[in-house]
Coordinates of C-alpha atoms in Angstrom, one line a residue:
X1 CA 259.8 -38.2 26.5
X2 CA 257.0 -39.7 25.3
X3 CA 256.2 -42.4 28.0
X4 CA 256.9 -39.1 30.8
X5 CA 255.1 -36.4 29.4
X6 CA 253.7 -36.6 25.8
X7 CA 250.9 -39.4 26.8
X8 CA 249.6 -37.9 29.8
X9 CA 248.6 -35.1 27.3
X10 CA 247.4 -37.2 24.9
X11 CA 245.2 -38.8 27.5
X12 CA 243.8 -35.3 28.5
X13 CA 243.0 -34.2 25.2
X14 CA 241.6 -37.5 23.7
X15 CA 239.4 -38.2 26.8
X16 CA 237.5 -34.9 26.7
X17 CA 237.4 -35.0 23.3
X18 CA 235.5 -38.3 23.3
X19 CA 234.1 -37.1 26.5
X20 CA 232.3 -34.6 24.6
X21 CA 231.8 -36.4 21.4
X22 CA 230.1 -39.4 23.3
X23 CA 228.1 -37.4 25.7
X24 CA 224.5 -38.1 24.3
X25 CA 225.3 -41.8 24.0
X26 CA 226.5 -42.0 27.6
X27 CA 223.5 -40.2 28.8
X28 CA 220.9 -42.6 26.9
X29 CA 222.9 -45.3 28.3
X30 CA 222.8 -43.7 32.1
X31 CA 218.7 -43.3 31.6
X32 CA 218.4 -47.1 30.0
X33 CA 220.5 -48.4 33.2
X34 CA 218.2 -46.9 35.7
X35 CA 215.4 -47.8 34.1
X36 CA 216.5 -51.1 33.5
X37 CA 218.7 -52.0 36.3
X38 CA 217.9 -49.5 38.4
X39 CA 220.2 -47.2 40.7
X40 CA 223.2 -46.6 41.1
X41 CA 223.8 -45.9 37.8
X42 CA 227.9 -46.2 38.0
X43 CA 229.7 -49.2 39.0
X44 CA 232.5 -48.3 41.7
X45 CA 234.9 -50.7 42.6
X46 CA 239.0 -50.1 44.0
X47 CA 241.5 -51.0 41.6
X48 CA 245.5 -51.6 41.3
X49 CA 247.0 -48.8 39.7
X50 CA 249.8 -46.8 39.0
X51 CA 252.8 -47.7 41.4
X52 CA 250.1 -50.5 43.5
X53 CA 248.1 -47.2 44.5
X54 CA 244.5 -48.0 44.8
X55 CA 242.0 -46.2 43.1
X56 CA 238.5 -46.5 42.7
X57 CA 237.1 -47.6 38.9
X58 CA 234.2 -46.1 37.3
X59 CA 231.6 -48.5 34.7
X60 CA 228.3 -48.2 34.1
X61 CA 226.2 -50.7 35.9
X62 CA 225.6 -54.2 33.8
X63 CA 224.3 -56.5 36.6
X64 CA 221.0 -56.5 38.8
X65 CA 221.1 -56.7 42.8
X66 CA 219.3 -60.1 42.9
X67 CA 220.3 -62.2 46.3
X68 CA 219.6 -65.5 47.8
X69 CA 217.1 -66.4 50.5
X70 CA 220.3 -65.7 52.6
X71 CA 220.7 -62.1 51.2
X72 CA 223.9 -62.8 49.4
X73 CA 224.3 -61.6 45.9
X74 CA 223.7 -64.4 43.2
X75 CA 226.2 -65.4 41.4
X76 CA 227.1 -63.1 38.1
X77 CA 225.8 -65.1 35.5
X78 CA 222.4 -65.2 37.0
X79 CA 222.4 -61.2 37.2
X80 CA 223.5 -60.2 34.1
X81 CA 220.9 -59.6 32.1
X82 CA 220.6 -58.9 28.0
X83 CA 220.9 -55.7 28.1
X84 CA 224.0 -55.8 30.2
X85 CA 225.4 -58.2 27.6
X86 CA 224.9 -56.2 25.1
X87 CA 226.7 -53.2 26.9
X88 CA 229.9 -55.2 27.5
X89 CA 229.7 -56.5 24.4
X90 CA 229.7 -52.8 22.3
X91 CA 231.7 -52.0 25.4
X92 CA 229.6 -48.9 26.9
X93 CA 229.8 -50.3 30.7
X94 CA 233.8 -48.7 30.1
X95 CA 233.0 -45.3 28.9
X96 CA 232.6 -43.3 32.6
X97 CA 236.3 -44.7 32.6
X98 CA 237.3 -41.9 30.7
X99 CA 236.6 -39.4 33.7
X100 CA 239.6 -42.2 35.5
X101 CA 241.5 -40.9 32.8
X102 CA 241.4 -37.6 33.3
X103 CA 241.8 -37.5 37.2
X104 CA 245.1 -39.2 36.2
X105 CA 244.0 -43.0 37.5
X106 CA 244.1 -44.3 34.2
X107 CA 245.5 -44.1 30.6
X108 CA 243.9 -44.8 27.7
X109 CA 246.2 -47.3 27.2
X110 CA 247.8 -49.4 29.5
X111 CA 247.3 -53.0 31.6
X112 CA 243.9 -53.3 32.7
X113 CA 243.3 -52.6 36.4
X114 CA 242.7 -55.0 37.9
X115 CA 241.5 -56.4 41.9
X116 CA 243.1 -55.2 45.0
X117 CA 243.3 -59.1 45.8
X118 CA 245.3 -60.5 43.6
X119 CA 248.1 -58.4 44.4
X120 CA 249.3 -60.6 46.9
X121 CA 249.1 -63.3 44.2
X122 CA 251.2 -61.8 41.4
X123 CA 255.1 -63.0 41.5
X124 CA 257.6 -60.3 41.3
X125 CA 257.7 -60.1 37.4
X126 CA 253.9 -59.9 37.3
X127 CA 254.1 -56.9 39.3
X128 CA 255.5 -54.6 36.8
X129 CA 252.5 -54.1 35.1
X130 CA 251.8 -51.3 37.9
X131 CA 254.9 -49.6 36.7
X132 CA 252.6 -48.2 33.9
X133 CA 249.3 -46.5 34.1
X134 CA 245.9 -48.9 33.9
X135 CA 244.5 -48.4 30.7
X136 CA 241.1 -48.6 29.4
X137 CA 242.4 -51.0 26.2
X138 CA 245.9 -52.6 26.2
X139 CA 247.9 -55.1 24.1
X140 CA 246.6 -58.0 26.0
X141 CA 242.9 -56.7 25.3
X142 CA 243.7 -56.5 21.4
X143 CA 245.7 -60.0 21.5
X144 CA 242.9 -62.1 22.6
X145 CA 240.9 -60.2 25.5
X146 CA 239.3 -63.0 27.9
X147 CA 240.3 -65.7 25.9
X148 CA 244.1 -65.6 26.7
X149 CA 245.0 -67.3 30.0
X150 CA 246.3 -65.2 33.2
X151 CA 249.9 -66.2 32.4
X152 CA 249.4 -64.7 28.7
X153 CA 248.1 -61.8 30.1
X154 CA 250.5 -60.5 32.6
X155 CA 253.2 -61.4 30.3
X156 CA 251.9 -58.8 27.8
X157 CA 251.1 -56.1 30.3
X158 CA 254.4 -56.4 31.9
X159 CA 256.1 -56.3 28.0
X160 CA 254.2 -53.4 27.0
X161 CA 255.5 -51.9 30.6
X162 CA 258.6 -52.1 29.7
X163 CA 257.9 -50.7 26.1
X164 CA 255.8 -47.8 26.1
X165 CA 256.0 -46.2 23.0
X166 CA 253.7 -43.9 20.8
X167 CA 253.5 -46.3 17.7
X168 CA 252.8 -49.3 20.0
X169 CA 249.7 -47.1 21.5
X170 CA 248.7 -46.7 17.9
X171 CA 248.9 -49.7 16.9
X172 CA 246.9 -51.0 20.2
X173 CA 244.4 -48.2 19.7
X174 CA 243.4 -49.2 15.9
X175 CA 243.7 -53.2 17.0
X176 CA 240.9 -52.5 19.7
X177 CA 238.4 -50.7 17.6
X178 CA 238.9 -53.6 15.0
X179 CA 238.2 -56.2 17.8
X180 CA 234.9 -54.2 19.2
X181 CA 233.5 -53.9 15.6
X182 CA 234.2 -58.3 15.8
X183 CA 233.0 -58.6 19.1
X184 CA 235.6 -61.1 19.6
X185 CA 237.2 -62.4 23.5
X186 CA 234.0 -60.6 25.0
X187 CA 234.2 -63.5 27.5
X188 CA 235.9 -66.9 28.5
X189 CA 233.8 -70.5 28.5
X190 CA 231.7 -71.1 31.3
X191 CA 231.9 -67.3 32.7
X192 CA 230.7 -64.0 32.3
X193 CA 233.7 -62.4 31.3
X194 CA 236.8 -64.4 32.4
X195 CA 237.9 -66.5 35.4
X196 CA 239.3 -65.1 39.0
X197 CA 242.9 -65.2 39.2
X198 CA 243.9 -67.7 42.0
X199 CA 247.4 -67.5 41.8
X200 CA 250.2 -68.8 39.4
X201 CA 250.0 -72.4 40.8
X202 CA 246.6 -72.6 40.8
X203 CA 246.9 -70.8 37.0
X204 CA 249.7 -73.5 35.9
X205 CA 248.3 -76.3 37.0
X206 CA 245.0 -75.3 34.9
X207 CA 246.7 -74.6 31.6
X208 CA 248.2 -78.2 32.1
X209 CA 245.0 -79.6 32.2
X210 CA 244.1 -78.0 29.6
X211 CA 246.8 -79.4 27.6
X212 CA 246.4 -82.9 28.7
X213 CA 243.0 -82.5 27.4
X214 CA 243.6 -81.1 23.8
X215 CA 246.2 -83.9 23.4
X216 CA 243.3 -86.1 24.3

């Protein structure tokens, strides 16, 4: 009852609420990115979602446009500048999310959506975390965030998949408010936020160096 009907309402109601609530932040944020960054303002990029459909994710801009001699973008550490730091770390890049929410992309709570890519790279256990709705914060976000490894990842998305339930959204709601007021898992060593996902033999084979070198 709850995963089918009661938290698509939920979503509806708590989005425009904080929609509304949030409204003059989000629009001093919009004005700071174009002065700062410049235009566009929003971040668009396709997404996984629901059931593999593809969707296309709204975030406020955190990175300049700054390219090689060759005219290709540099790379993401060399564009992201304070200020963008400082909105993924208070988390404002994610607010125009909430409008994904109430199209019905996203949930409030649920896997993160992810690439179109790595589809193609999940196995077929990984792939149930598109049985669910994306959500903006999920249990793998308040269980570590970028510092758990792929493999720890998709094995919480796909458990909360399979266990939707209102006191687990709670719980996962308060959890993520806790972690933002910490600022903790904002990003994994040596990148931006967190590595691209090559694929689970490329992922195994780096959690076993990792191991050989903490026994070191």
């Amino acid at each position: 009852m709850y995963r089918k009907y009661i938290k698509r309402l939920f979503d509806v109601i708590i989005s425009l609420f904080v929609l509304i609530i949030l409204s003059p932040i989000m629009l001093i944020t919009a004005i700071l990115v174009r002065i700062i960054l410049g235009s566009p303002v929003i971040f668009k990029q396709e997404r996984l979602g629901k059931d593999e459909k593809i969707f296309t994710l709204y975030k406020f801009r955190s990175m300049t446009d700054e390219k090689d001699e060759s005219g290709k973008l540099l790379p993401d550490s060399k564009r992201l500048t304070k200020f963008g730091k400082t909105l993924r770390s208070l988390s404002l890049d994610e607010l125009p999310q909430l409008f994904n929410v109430l199209k019905g992309d996203m949930s409030l709570i649920g896997p993160r959506p992810l690439l179109v890519e790595y589809l193609e790279r999940y196995n077929e256990e990984q792939r149930h975390r598109h049985d669910v709705r994306p959500g903006i914060t999920g249990l793998a976000q308040c269980s570590g965030r970028n510092l758990l490894s792929w493999q720890e990842k998709f094995k919480l998305d796909v458990e909360y998949s399979r266990n939707v339930s209102f006191l687990k959204d709670v719980k996962i709601f308060f959890n993520t408010i806790k972690i933002l007021f910490k600022r903790e898992g904002i990003s994994q060593e040596g990148f931006v936020t967190a590595d691209y996902f090559l694929g689970n033999d490329v992922e195994e084979i780096q959690e076993e160096r990792t191991q050989t070198v903490d026994m070191m």
